Coordinates of C-alpha atoms in Angstrom, one line a residue:
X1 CA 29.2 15.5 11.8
X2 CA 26.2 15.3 9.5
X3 CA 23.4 12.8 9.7
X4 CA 23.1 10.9 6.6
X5 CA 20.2 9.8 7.5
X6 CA 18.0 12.3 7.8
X7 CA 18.7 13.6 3.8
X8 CA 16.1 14.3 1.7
X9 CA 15.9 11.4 -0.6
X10 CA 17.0 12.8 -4.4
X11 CA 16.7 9.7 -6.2
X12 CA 14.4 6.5 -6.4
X13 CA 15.4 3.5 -7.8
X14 CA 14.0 3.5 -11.4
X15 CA 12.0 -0.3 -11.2
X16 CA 10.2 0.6 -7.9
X17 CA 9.3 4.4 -9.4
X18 CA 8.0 2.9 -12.6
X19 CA 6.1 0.1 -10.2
X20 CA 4.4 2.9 -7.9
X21 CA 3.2 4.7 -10.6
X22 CA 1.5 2.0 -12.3
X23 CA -0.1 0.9 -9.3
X24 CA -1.3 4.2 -8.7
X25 CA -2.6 4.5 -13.1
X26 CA -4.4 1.3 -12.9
X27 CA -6.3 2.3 -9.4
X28 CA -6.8 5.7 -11.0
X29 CA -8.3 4.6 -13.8
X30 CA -10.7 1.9 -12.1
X31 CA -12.1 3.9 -9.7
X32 CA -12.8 6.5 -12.3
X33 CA -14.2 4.5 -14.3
X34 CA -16.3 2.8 -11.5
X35 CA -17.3 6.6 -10.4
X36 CA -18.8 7.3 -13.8
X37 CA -20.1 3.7 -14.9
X38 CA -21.2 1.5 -12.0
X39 CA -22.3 -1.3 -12.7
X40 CA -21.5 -1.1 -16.3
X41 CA -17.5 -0.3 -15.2
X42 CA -14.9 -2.2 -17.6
X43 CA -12.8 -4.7 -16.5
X44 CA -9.5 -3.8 -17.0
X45 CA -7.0 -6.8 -17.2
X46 CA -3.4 -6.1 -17.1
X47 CA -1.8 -8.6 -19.7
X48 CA 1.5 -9.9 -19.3
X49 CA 4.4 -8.5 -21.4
X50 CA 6.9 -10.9 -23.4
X51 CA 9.1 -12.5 -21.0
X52 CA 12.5 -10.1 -20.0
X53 CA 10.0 -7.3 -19.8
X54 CA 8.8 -5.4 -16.8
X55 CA 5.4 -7.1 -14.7
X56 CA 6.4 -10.1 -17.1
X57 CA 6.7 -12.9 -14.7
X58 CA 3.5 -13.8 -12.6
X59 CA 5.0 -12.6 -9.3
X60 CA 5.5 -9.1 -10.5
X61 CA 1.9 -9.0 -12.3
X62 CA 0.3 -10.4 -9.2
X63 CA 1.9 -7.9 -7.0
X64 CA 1.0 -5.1 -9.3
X65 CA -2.4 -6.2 -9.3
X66 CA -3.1 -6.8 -5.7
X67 CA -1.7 -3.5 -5.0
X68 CA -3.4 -1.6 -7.4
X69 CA -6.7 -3.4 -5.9
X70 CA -5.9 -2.1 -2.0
X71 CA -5.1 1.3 -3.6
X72 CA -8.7 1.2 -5.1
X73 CA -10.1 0.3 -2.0
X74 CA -8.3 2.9 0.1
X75 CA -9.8 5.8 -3.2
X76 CA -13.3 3.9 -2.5
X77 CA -13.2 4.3 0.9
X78 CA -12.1 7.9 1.3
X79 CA -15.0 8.2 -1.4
X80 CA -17.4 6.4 0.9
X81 CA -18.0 3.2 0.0
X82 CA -18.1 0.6 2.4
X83 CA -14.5 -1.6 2.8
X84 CA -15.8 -5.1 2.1
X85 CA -18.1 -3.6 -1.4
X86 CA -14.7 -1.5 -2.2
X87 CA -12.8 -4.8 -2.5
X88 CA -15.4 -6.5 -4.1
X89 CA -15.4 -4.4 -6.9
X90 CA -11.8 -4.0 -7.2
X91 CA -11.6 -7.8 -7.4
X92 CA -14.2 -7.3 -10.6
X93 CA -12.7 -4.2 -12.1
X94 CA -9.0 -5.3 -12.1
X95 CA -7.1 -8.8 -13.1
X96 CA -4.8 -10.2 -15.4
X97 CA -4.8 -11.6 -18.8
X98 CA -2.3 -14.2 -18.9
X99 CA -0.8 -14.5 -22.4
X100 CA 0.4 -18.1 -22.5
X101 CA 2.7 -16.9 -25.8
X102 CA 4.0 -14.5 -23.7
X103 CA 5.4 -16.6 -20.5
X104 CA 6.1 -19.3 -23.0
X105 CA 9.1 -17.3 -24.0
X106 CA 10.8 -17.7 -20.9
X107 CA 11.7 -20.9 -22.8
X108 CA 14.2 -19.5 -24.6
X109 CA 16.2 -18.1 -21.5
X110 CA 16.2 -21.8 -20.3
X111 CA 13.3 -22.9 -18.2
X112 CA 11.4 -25.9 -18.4
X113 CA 7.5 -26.3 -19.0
X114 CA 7.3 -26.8 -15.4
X115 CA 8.5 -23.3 -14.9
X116 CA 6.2 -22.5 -16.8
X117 CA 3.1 -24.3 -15.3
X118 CA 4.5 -22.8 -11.7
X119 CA 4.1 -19.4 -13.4
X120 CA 0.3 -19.9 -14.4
X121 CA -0.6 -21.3 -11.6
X122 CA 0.8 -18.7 -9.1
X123 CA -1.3 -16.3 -11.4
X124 CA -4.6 -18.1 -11.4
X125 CA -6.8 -16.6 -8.9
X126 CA -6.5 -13.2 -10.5
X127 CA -7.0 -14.5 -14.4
X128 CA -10.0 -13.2 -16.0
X129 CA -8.7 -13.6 -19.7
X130 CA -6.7 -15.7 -21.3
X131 CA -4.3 -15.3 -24.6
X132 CA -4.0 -18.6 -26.4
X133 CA -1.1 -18.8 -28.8
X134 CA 1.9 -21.1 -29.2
X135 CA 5.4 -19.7 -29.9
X136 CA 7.2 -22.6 -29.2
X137 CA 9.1 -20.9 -26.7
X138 CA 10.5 -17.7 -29.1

């Protein structure tokens, strides 16, 4: 009898592929970025696709950002920069702009403007830019 178990893994579910990899782009691209510029390192902020689209809703952004943050950390680290300075910076270098047009459109799938508030405010701490625009829900 053969162990399933122990078979080499051929496929990976497409949503958490596409997730891993842009984790790993947006930590490659920081910490690049912070090697060559220091101080003078751009922020990169992540904006929020239209709603229905992947990293759309404020738990998947938020995820994707605080993951791409402990990946910079662990490149920083390996690199030789202390922990604590590492996560400093990463909490600079990468956040979220949250395009209220954007999450407004989950209006026209049916939720409510509380939805909508719950959304922003579950975001909040890693905004660092804001998109102001109103779409009336479409």
């Amino acid at each position: 009898m053969n162990d399933l178990s122990s078979a080499p893994q051929l496929y990976e579910d497409l949503n958490e592929f596409s997730k891993k990899k842009t984790i790993e782009t947006f930590a490659n691209i920081a910490f690049k970025s912070y090697k060559e510029f220091k101080d003078n390192t751009p922020i990169i902020s992540i904006e929020n696709p239209p709603a229905g689209g992947a990293f759309s809703r404020a738990e998947e952004l938020k995820e994707l950002v605080e993951k791409a943050r402990e990946k910079f950390v662990e490149k920083a680290v390996k690199d030789g920069i202390g922990e604590s300075e590492a996560k400093k910076v990463a909490e600079k270098l990468l956040g979220v702009t949250w395009d209220i047009g954007h999450i407004n459109m989950l209006r026209k799938y049916g939720y409510e403007k509380e939805d909508i508030i719950k959304q922003a405010e579950k975001i909040a701490p890693l905004v660092n830019h804001i998109h102001l625009s109103d779409n009336f829900g479409f």
